[in-house]
PDB file of C-alpha atoms in Angstrom:
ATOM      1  CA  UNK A   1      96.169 233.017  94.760  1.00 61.00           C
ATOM      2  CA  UNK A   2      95.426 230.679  92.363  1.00 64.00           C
ATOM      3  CA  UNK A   3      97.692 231.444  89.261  1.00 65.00           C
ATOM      4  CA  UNK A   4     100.984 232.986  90.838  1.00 63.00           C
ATOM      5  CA  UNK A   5     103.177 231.866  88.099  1.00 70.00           C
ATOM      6  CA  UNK A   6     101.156 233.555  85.753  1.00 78.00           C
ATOM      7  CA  UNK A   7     100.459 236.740  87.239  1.00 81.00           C
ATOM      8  CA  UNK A   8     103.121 239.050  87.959  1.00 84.00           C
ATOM      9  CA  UNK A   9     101.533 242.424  90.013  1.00 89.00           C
ATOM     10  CA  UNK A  10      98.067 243.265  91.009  1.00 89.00           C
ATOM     11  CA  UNK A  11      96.535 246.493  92.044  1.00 93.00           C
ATOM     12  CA  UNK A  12      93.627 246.453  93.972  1.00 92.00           C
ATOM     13  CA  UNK A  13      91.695 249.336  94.717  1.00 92.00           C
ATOM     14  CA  UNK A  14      88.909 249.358  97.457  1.00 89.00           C
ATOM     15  CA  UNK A  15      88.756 245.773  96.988  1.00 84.00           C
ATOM     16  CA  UNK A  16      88.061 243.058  99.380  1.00 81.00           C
ATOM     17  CA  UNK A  17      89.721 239.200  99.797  1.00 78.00           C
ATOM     18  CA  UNK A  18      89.541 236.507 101.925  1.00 71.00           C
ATOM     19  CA  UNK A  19      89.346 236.818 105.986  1.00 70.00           C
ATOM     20  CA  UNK A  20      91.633 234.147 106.554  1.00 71.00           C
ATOM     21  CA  UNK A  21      94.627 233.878 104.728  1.00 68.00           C
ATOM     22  CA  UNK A  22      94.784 230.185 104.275  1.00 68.00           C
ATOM     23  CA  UNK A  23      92.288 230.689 102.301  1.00 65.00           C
ATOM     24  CA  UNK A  24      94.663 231.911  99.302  1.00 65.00           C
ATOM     25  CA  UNK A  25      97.446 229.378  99.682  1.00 59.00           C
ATOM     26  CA  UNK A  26      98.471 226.914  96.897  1.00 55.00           C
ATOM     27  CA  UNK A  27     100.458 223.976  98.832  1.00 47.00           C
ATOM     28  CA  UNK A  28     104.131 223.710  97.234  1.00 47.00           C
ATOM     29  CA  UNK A  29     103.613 226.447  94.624  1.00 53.00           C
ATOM     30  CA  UNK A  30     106.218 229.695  95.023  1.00 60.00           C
ATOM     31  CA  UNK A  31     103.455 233.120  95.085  1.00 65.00           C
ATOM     32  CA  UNK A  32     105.953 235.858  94.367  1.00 79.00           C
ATOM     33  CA  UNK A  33     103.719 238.586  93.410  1.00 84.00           C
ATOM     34  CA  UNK A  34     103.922 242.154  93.710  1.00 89.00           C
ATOM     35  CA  UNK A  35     100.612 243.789  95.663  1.00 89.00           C
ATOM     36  CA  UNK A  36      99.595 247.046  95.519  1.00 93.00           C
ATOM     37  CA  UNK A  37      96.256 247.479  97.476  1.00 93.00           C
ATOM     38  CA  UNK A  38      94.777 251.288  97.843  1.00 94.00           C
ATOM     39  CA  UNK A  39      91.973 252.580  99.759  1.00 94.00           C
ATOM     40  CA  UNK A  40      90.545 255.376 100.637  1.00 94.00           C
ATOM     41  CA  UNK A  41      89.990 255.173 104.975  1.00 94.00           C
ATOM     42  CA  UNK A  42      86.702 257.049 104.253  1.00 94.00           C
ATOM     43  CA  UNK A  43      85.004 253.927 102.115  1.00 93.00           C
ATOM     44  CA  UNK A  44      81.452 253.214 103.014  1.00 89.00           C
ATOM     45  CA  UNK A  45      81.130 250.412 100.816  1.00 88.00           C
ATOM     46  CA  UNK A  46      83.982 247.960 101.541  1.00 89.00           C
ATOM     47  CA  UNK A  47      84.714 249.621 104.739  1.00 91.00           C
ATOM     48  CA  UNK A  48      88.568 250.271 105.208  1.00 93.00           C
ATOM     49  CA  UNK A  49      87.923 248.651 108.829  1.00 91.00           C
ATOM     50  CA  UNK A  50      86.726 245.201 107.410  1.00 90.00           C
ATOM     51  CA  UNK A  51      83.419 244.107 107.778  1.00 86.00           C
ATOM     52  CA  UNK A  52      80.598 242.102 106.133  1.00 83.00           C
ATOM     53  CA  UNK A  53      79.722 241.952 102.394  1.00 72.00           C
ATOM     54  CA  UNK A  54      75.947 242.109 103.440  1.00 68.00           C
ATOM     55  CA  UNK A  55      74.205 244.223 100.514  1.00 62.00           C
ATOM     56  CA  UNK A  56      77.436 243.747  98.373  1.00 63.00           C
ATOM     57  CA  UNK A  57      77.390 240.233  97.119  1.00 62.00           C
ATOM     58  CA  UNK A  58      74.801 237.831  96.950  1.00 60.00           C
ATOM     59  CA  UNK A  59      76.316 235.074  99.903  1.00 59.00           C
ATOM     60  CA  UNK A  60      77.587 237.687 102.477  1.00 62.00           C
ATOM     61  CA  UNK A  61      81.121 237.095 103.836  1.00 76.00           C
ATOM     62  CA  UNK A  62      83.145 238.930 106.146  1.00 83.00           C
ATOM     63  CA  UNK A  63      86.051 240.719 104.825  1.00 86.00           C
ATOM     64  CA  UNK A  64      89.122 241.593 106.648  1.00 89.00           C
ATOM     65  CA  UNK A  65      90.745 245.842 106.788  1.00 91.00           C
ATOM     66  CA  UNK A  66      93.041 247.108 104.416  1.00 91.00           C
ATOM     67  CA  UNK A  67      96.008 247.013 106.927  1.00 89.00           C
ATOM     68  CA  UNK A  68      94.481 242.881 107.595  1.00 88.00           C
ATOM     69  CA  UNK A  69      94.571 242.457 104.161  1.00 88.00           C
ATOM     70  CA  UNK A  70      98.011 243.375 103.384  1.00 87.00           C
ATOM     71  CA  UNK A  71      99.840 241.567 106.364  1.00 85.00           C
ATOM     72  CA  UNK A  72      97.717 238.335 104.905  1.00 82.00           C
ATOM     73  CA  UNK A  73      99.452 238.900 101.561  1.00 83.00           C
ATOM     74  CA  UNK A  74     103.227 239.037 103.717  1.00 82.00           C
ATOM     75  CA  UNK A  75     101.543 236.130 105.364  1.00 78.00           C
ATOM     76  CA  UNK A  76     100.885 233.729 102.189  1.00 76.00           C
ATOM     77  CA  UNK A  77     104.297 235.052 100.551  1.00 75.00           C
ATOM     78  CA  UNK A  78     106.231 234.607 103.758  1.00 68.00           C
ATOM     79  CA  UNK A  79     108.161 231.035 102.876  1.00 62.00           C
ATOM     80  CA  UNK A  80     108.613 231.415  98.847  1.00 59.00           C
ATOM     81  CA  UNK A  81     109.188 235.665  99.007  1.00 58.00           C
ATOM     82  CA  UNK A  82     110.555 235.813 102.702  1.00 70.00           C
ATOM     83  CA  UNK A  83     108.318 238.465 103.472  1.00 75.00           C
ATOM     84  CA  UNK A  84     109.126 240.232 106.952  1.00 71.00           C
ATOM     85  CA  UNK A  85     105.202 239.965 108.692  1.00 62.00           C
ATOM     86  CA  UNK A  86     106.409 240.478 111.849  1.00 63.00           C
ATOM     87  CA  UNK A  87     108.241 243.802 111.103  1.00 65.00           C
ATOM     88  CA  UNK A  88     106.233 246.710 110.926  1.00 62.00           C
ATOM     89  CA  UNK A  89     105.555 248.186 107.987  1.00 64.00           C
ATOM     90  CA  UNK A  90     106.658 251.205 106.873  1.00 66.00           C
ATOM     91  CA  UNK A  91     104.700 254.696 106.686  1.00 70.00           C
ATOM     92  CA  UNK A  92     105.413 257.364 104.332  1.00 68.00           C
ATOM     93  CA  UNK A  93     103.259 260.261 103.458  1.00 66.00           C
ATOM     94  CA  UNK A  94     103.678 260.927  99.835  1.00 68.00           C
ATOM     95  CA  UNK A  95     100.985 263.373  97.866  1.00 71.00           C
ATOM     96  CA  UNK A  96     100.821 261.351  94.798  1.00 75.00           C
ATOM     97  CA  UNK A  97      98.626 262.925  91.851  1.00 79.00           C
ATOM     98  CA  UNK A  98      95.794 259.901  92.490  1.00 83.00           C
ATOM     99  CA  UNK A  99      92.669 261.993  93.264  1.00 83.00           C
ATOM    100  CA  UNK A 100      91.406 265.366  91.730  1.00 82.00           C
ATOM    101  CA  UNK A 101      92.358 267.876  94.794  1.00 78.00           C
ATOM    102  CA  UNK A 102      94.873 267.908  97.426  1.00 73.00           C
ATOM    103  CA  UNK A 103      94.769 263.832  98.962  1.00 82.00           C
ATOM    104  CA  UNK A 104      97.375 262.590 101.096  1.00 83.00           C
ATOM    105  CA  UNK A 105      98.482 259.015 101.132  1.00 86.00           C
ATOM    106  CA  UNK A 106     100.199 256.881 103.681  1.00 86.00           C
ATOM    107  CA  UNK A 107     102.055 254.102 102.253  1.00 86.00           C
ATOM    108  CA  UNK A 108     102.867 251.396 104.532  1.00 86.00           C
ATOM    109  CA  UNK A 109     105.076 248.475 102.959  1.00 85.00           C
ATOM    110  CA  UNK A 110     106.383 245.293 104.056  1.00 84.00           C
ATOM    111  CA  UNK A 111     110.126 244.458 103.112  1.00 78.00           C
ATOM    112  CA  UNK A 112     109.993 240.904 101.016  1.00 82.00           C
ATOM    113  CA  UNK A 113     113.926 239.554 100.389  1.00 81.00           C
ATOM    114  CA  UNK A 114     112.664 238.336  97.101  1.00 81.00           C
ATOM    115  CA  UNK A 115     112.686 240.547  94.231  1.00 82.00           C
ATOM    116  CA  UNK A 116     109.831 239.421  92.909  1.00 82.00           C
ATOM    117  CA  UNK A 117     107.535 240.352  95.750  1.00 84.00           C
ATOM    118  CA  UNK A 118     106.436 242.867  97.456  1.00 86.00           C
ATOM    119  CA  UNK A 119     103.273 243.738 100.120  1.00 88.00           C
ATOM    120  CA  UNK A 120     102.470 247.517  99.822  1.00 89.00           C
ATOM    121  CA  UNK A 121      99.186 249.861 100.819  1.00 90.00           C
ATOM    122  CA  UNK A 122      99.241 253.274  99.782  1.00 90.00           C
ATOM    123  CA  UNK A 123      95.938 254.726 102.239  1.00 91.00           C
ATOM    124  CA  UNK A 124      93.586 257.411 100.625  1.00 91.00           C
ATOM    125  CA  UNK A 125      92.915 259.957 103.509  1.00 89.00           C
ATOM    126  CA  UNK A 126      89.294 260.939 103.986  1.00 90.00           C
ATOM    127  CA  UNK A 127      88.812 259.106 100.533  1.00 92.00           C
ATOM    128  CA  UNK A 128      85.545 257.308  99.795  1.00 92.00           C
ATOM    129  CA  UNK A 129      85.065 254.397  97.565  1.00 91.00           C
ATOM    130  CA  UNK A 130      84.373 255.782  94.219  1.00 87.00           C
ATOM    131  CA  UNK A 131      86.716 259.141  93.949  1.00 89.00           C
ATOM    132  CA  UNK A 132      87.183 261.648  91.473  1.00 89.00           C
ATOM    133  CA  UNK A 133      90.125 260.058  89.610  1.00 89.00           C
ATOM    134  CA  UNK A 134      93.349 262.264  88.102  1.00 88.00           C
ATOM    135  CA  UNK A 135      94.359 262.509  84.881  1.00 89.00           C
ATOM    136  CA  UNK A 136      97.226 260.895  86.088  1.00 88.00           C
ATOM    137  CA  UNK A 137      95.752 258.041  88.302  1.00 89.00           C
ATOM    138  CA  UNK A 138      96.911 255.375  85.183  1.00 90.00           C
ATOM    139  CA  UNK A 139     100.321 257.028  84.866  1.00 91.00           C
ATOM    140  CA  UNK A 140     100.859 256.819  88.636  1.00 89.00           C
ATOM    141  CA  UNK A 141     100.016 253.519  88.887  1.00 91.00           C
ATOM    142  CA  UNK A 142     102.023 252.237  85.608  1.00 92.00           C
ATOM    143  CA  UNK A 143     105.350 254.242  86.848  1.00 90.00           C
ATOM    144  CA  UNK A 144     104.963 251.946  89.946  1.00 88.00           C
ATOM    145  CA  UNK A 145     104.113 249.072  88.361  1.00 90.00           C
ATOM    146  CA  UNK A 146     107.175 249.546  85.934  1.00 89.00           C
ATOM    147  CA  UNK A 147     109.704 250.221  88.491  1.00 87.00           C
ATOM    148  CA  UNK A 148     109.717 246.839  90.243  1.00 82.00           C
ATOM    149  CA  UNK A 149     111.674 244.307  88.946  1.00 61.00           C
TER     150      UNK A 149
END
């Protein structure tokens, strides 16, 4: 939020932001950013629901979902990376090599105009917070981080 000009993608995995979305605006500053955010829907920690940071951090806050969290991101790049937050996003079920064993993973994406930015979740089924990584979990991520523009 704070240094968009600066930063070009993040990945986030089983992390947690801001419940309200205003928040993580910067008044008259463009925030084209890519996003990736993955979870695992099985994360007992920061709960892929939402919830409170009780036990977590030292000044509790609540946190919003993974599916809250990305449609905040469309929301604070909706004016500078015309990010659709109304539409739906979309769901895909990929089996990318993420997780040692057999994982499936939704990805659910919201369409931003701008070609530098883009909203997208890829969902960890039955996936707790601290998996068993693959040997190509950096590759994965790289390739995707490569491909946008």
């Amino acid at each position: 939020c704070r240094f968009p000009d600066r930063i070009t993608a993040i990945v986030s995995f089983a992390g947690m932001t801001f419940l309200d979305p205003d928040d993580c605006r910067n008044a008259g500053t463009e925030q084209l950013v890519h996003i990736l955010h993955i979870h695992g829907d099985s994360d007992l920690v920061v709960s892929y629901q939402g919830g409170s940071s009780l036990g977590i951090i030292p000044a509790p806050a609540f946190y919003p979902g993974a599916l809250k969290t990305i449609e905040n991101w469309a929301y604070t790049m909706k004016n500078s990376g015309d990010c659709d937050q109304a539409a739906m996003p979309t769901t895909v079920l990929e089996n990318l090599p993420l997780i040692v064993g057999n994982v499936d993973v939704d990805v659910h994406k919201y369409e931003c105009s701008h070609p530098n930015a883009s909203v997208t979740h890829w969902k960890l089924q039955e996936v707790g917070h601290l998996p068993a990584f693959s040997e190509d979990f950096s590759k994965t991520i790289l390739s995707y981080l490569f491909e946008l523009e």
